[in-house]
Amino acid sequence: MLSVRSCLKAASLAALVVFVAGCDSQKDGDNAAAQQQQAPATQVNFVEVQPQTIGLVAELPGRTVAYRKADVRPQVDGIIQERNFTEGATVKAGQQLYQIDQSVYLANVDAAQADLARARATLDQATKTRARYDKLIKTQAVSEQTRDDAIAAEAQAKASVAAARAQVDTARINLQYTTVTAPIPGKIGASSVTEGALVTANQEMALATITQLDPIYVDVTQAGGRLMRIKQGIDSGKIKSAPDGEGVDVRLMIDSTSDQYSHIGKLQFSDVTVNETTGTVRLRAVFDNPDQVLLPGMFVRAFVEQGEVDNAYLVPQRAVMRRPDGSAYVYTISSDDKVEARALTIEQSKGEDWIVTKGLNPGDRIIVDGLQLVGPGKPVKPVAVKGDDSAKPASR
């Protein structure tokens, strides 16, 4: 009997211990939940965005190209007597560069003029003969055949005069060609000949090369697909193009110095074909180059204006994240200070920002710092970032 009572007493004590332990465990869980609910919200920095009209500017690689370039070659044969320029100097159009010996060409002019005088004398005689026969034919003093021969002789004499006059013109032109002049203004390079050298008409080797540097061309390349999207945006009204008759502004950065070029250029044309190898389209701009800072062959970066986008947002690049599939999104702060994920459609970059065309609303608060500490649905303590601070990470 005592044994049964002892067993019942021991069982009651064991149950009491288990019940107390269970209560303690539940109490500890409730305390942990309460502590979690009372945890302070994470402080994050945000920027508030508003829709605006944003200009699209494409940064494109390019290279400078001479506005004009001319190889100077002789157009007559002869010996170089003079060189009348300094290598590397700037020359004007029409300035004398070389003098070829004129002796033979002066003689040719004299000979051609003598032939012209002879032809004119023959014509004068033929004209008088034909006029005399015109009077005699009325009295039948000469035959019709004789008069016809006189008319033909006069016509031949006129043709001889015309041919002799052409020979005089040719001789004079060749004489002028003995003075070799600059066809365009610009800087002239090294001379390939010196005084005493024999040159021939239209020889393969150029005597010198002149390069016009002011103005100067800048050729840049843009992806054909990107250019097509811009044109489609303009056609649909999504992107505003430059007004008709106004050139598109182009700004320039010189790669060697990373300085902005002081003059603004104008886009002149774009190719109508896409390069099959690179898939790009060539654009050409023209720039004033009075100080000749730009030289042909320099690598540059051009900033080409390509229209405007209405109702777009500028979002700091560091606030934008990417999913595994490449789609872009940001964290925004709701009205009750909780984190929301928002998918974006990005047009292109502009400086340290992205131009966003879809996914945002006016007044949205976008988290720019503290992204790694938060997630969708979590409460945050928002702190606004103003002015230049929006472009800098917040200190922690």
mmCIF file of N, CA, C and O in Angstrom, residues 341-383:
data_model
loop_
_atom_site.group_PDB
_atom_site.id
_atom_site.type_symbol
_atom_site.label_atom_id
_atom_site.label_comp_id
_atom_site.label_asym_id
_atom_site.label_seq_id
_atom_site.Cartn_x
_atom_site.Cartn_y
_atom_site.Cartn_z
ATOM 1 N N ALA A 341 9.791 47.019 -52.875
ATOM 2 C CA ALA A 341 10.615 46.838 -54.077
ATOM 3 C C ALA A 341 9.833 47.326 -55.280
ATOM 4 O O ALA A 341 8.649 47.037 -55.418
ATOM 5 N N ARG A 342 10.512 48.058 -56.159
ATOM 6 C CA ARG A 342 9.838 48.646 -57.311
ATOM 7 C C ARG A 342 10.663 48.356 -58.579
ATOM 8 O O ARG A 342 11.844 48.729 -58.665
ATOM 9 N N ALA A 343 10.057 47.674 -59.558
ATOM 10 C CA ALA A 343 10.743 47.382 -60.827
ATOM 11 C C ALA A 343 10.814 48.645 -61.677
ATOM 12 O O ALA A 343 9.907 49.473 -61.673
ATOM 13 N N LEU A 344 11.920 48.794 -62.445
ATOM 14 C CA LEU A 344 12.168 50.007 -63.223
ATOM 15 C C LEU A 344 12.383 49.682 -64.694
ATOM 16 O O LEU A 344 12.841 48.598 -65.053
ATOM 17 N N THR A 345 12.065 50.671 -65.533
ATOM 18 C CA THR A 345 12.475 50.652 -66.935
ATOM 19 C C THR A 345 13.453 51.801 -67.133
ATOM 20 O O THR A 345 13.095 52.962 -66.931
ATOM 21 N N ILE A 346 14.682 51.474 -67.518
ATOM 22 C CA ILE A 346 15.756 52.470 -67.624
ATOM 23 C C ILE A 346 15.995 52.798 -69.090
ATOM 24 O O ILE A 346 16.117 51.902 -69.936
ATOM 25 N N GLU A 347 16.062 54.105 -69.389
ATOM 26 C CA GLU A 347 16.345 54.554 -70.748
ATOM 27 C C GLU A 347 17.840 54.548 -71.032
ATOM 28 O O GLU A 347 18.309 53.941 -71.984
ATOM 29 N N GLN A 348 18.607 55.218 -70.186
ATOM 30 C CA GLN A 348 20.060 55.267 -70.321
ATOM 31 C C GLN A 348 20.631 55.966 -69.096
ATOM 32 O O GLN A 348 19.897 56.391 -68.209
ATOM 33 N N SER A 349 21.947 56.068 -69.037
ATOM 34 C CA SER A 349 22.596 56.747 -67.921
ATOM 35 C C SER A 349 22.792 58.226 -68.245
ATOM 36 O O SER A 349 22.825 58.630 -69.410
ATOM 37 N N LYS A 350 22.923 59.015 -67.196
ATOM 38 C CA LYS A 350 23.251 60.430 -67.329
ATOM 39 C C LYS A 350 24.091 60.805 -66.133
ATOM 40 O O LYS A 350 23.581 60.974 -65.023
ATOM 41 N N GLY A 351 25.403 60.944 -66.364
ATOM 42 C CA GLY A 351 26.309 61.218 -65.260
ATOM 43 C C GLY A 351 26.303 60.063 -64.274
ATOM 44 O O GLY A 351 26.529 58.904 -64.630
ATOM 45 N N GLU A 352 26.002 60.338 -62.989
ATOM 46 C CA GLU A 352 25.956 59.316 -61.953
ATOM 47 C C GLU A 352 24.530 58.838 -61.692
ATOM 48 O O GLU A 352 24.261 58.178 -60.678
ATOM 49 N N ASP A 353 23.604 59.169 -62.605
ATOM 50 C CA ASP A 353 22.210 58.791 -62.445
ATOM 51 C C ASP A 353 21.758 57.911 -63.604
ATOM 52 O O ASP A 353 22.391 57.871 -64.661
ATOM 53 N N TRP A 354 20.622 57.205 -63.359
ATOM 54 C CA TRP A 354 19.914 56.514 -64.426
ATOM 55 C C TRP A 354 18.681 57.329 -64.792
ATOM 56 O O TRP A 354 18.041 57.918 -63.915
ATOM 57 N N ILE A 355 18.355 57.366 -66.090
ATOM 58 C CA ILE A 355 17.107 57.981 -66.528
ATOM 59 C C ILE A 355 16.042 56.882 -66.552
ATOM 60 O O ILE A 355 16.124 55.940 -67.333
ATOM 61 N N VAL A 356 15.043 57.013 -65.672
ATOM 62 C CA VAL A 356 14.006 55.997 -65.510
ATOM 63 C C VAL A 356 12.713 56.517 -66.137
ATOM 64 O O VAL A 356 12.260 57.627 -65.833
ATOM 65 N N THR A 357 12.116 55.698 -67.003
ATOM 66 C CA THR A 357 10.887 56.104 -67.693
ATOM 67 C C THR A 357 9.640 55.406 -67.161
ATOM 68 O O THR A 357 8.531 55.883 -67.383
ATOM 69 N N LYS A 358 9.794 54.279 -66.474
ATOM 70 C CA LYS A 358 8.643 53.558 -65.924
ATOM 71 C C LYS A 358 9.013 52.968 -64.571
ATOM 72 O O LYS A 358 10.172 52.612 -64.337
ATOM 73 N N GLY A 359 7.980 52.863 -63.699
ATOM 74 C CA GLY A 359 8.157 52.186 -62.420
ATOM 75 C C GLY A 359 8.094 53.090 -61.212
ATOM 76 O O GLY A 359 8.046 52.592 -60.081
ATOM 77 N N LEU A 360 8.113 54.412 -61.404
ATOM 78 C CA LEU A 360 8.111 55.340 -60.273
ATOM 79 C C LEU A 360 6.925 56.283 -60.369
ATOM 80 O O LEU A 360 6.361 56.503 -61.451
ATOM 81 N N ASN A 361 6.591 56.856 -59.232
ATOM 82 C CA ASN A 361 5.526 57.841 -59.132
ATOM 83 C C ASN A 361 6.070 59.128 -58.538
ATOM 84 O O ASN A 361 7.079 59.114 -57.816
ATOM 85 N N PRO A 362 5.420 60.262 -58.812
ATOM 86 C CA PRO A 362 5.900 61.530 -58.243
ATOM 87 C C PRO A 362 5.962 61.462 -56.717
ATOM 88 O O PRO A 362 5.049 60.982 -56.055
ATOM 89 N N GLY A 363 7.090 61.928 -56.173
ATOM 90 C CA GLY A 363 7.259 61.964 -54.732
ATOM 91 C C GLY A 363 7.760 60.682 -54.118
ATOM 92 O O GLY A 363 7.875 60.601 -52.878
ATOM 93 N N ASP A 364 8.036 59.665 -54.894
ATOM 94 C CA ASP A 364 8.562 58.417 -54.332
ATOM 95 C C ASP A 364 9.865 58.678 -53.594
ATOM 96 O O ASP A 364 10.716 59.451 -54.047
ATOM 97 N N ARG A 365 10.012 57.985 -52.438
ATOM 98 C CA ARG A 365 11.241 58.083 -51.653
ATOM 99 C C ARG A 365 12.081 56.839 -51.926
ATOM 100 O O ARG A 365 11.668 55.728 -51.594
ATOM 101 N N ILE A 366 13.239 57.043 -52.541
ATOM 102 C CA ILE A 366 14.094 55.936 -52.961
ATOM 103 C C ILE A 366 15.275 55.825 -52.004
ATOM 104 O O ILE A 366 15.979 56.806 -51.743
ATOM 105 N N ILE A 367 15.496 54.626 -51.475
ATOM 106 C CA ILE A 367 16.610 54.390 -50.557
ATOM 107 C C ILE A 367 17.906 54.380 -51.358
ATOM 108 O O ILE A 367 18.034 53.656 -52.350
ATOM 109 N N VAL A 368 18.879 55.181 -50.912
ATOM 110 C CA VAL A 368 20.169 55.247 -51.596
ATOM 111 C C VAL A 368 21.302 54.684 -50.757
ATOM 112 O O VAL A 368 22.349 54.317 -51.291
ATOM 113 N N ASP A 369 21.117 54.598 -49.424
ATOM 114 C CA ASP A 369 22.143 54.039 -48.535
ATOM 115 C C ASP A 369 21.475 53.144 -47.503
ATOM 116 O O ASP A 369 20.333 53.393 -47.081
ATOM 117 N N GLY A 370 22.195 52.087 -47.097
ATOM 118 C CA GLY A 370 21.658 51.130 -46.143
ATOM 119 C C GLY A 370 20.886 50.015 -46.802
ATOM 120 O O GLY A 370 20.105 49.316 -46.149
ATOM 121 N N LEU A 371 21.083 49.820 -48.104
ATOM 122 C CA LEU A 371 20.314 48.813 -48.845
ATOM 123 C C LEU A 371 20.588 47.403 -48.342
ATOM 124 O O LEU A 371 19.701 46.542 -48.356
ATOM 125 N N GLN A 372 21.831 47.143 -47.908
ATOM 126 C CA GLN A 372 22.178 45.794 -47.477
ATOM 127 C C GLN A 372 21.584 45.431 -46.122
ATOM 128 O O GLN A 372 21.616 44.266 -45.714
ATOM 129 N N LEU A 373 21.010 46.397 -45.404
ATOM 130 C CA LEU A 373 20.462 46.156 -44.066
ATOM 131 C C LEU A 373 18.953 46.006 -44.067
ATOM 132 O O LEU A 373 18.363 45.760 -43.000
ATOM 133 N N VAL A 374 18.318 46.194 -45.205
ATOM 134 C CA VAL A 374 16.855 46.180 -45.253
ATOM 135 C C VAL A 374 16.369 45.223 -46.325
ATOM 136 O O VAL A 374 17.133 44.724 -47.139
ATOM 137 N N GLY A 375 15.055 44.984 -46.312
ATOM 138 C CA GLY A 375 14.401 44.158 -47.315
ATOM 139 C C GLY A 375 12.940 44.519 -47.393
ATOM 140 O O GLY A 375 12.421 45.284 -46.563
ATOM 141 N N PRO A 376 12.224 43.995 -48.379
ATOM 142 C CA PRO A 376 10.798 44.323 -48.517
ATOM 143 C C PRO A 376 10.015 44.032 -47.240
ATOM 144 O O PRO A 376 10.155 42.972 -46.627
ATOM 145 N N GLY A 377 9.187 44.982 -46.799
ATOM 146 C CA GLY A 377 8.340 44.830 -45.631
ATOM 147 C C GLY A 377 8.971 45.257 -44.332
ATOM 148 O O GLY A 377 8.271 45.388 -43.316
ATOM 149 N N LYS A 378 10.271 45.498 -44.303
ATOM 150 C CA LYS A 378 10.929 45.867 -43.056
ATOM 151 C C LYS A 378 10.740 47.352 -42.768
ATOM 152 O O LYS A 378 10.782 48.183 -43.669
ATOM 153 N N PRO A 379 10.555 47.674 -41.472
ATOM 154 C CA PRO A 379 10.413 49.088 -41.108
ATOM 155 C C PRO A 379 11.761 49.798 -41.146
ATOM 156 O O PRO A 379 12.806 49.195 -40.872
ATOM 157 N N VAL A 380 11.745 51.070 -41.519
ATOM 158 C CA VAL A 380 12.979 51.849 -41.598
ATOM 159 C C VAL A 380 12.750 53.224 -40.986
ATOM 160 O O VAL A 380 11.606 53.676 -40.809
ATOM 161 N N LYS A 381 13.859 53.843 -40.656
ATOM 162 C CA LYS A 381 13.836 55.228 -40.188
ATOM 163 C C LYS A 381 14.435 56.084 -41.297
ATOM 164 O O LYS A 381 15.647 56.146 -41.451
ATOM 165 N N PRO A 382 13.613 56.742 -42.109
ATOM 166 C CA PRO A 382 14.134 57.457 -43.285
ATOM 167 C C PRO A 382 14.773 58.793 -42.918
ATOM 168 O O PRO A 382 14.267 59.529 -42.075
ATOM 169 N N VAL A 383 15.906 59.074 -43.581
ATOM 170 C CA VAL A 383 16.604 60.355 -43.443
ATOM 171 C C VAL A 383 16.816 60.901 -44.851
ATOM 172 O O VAL A 383 17.441 60.236 -45.690
#
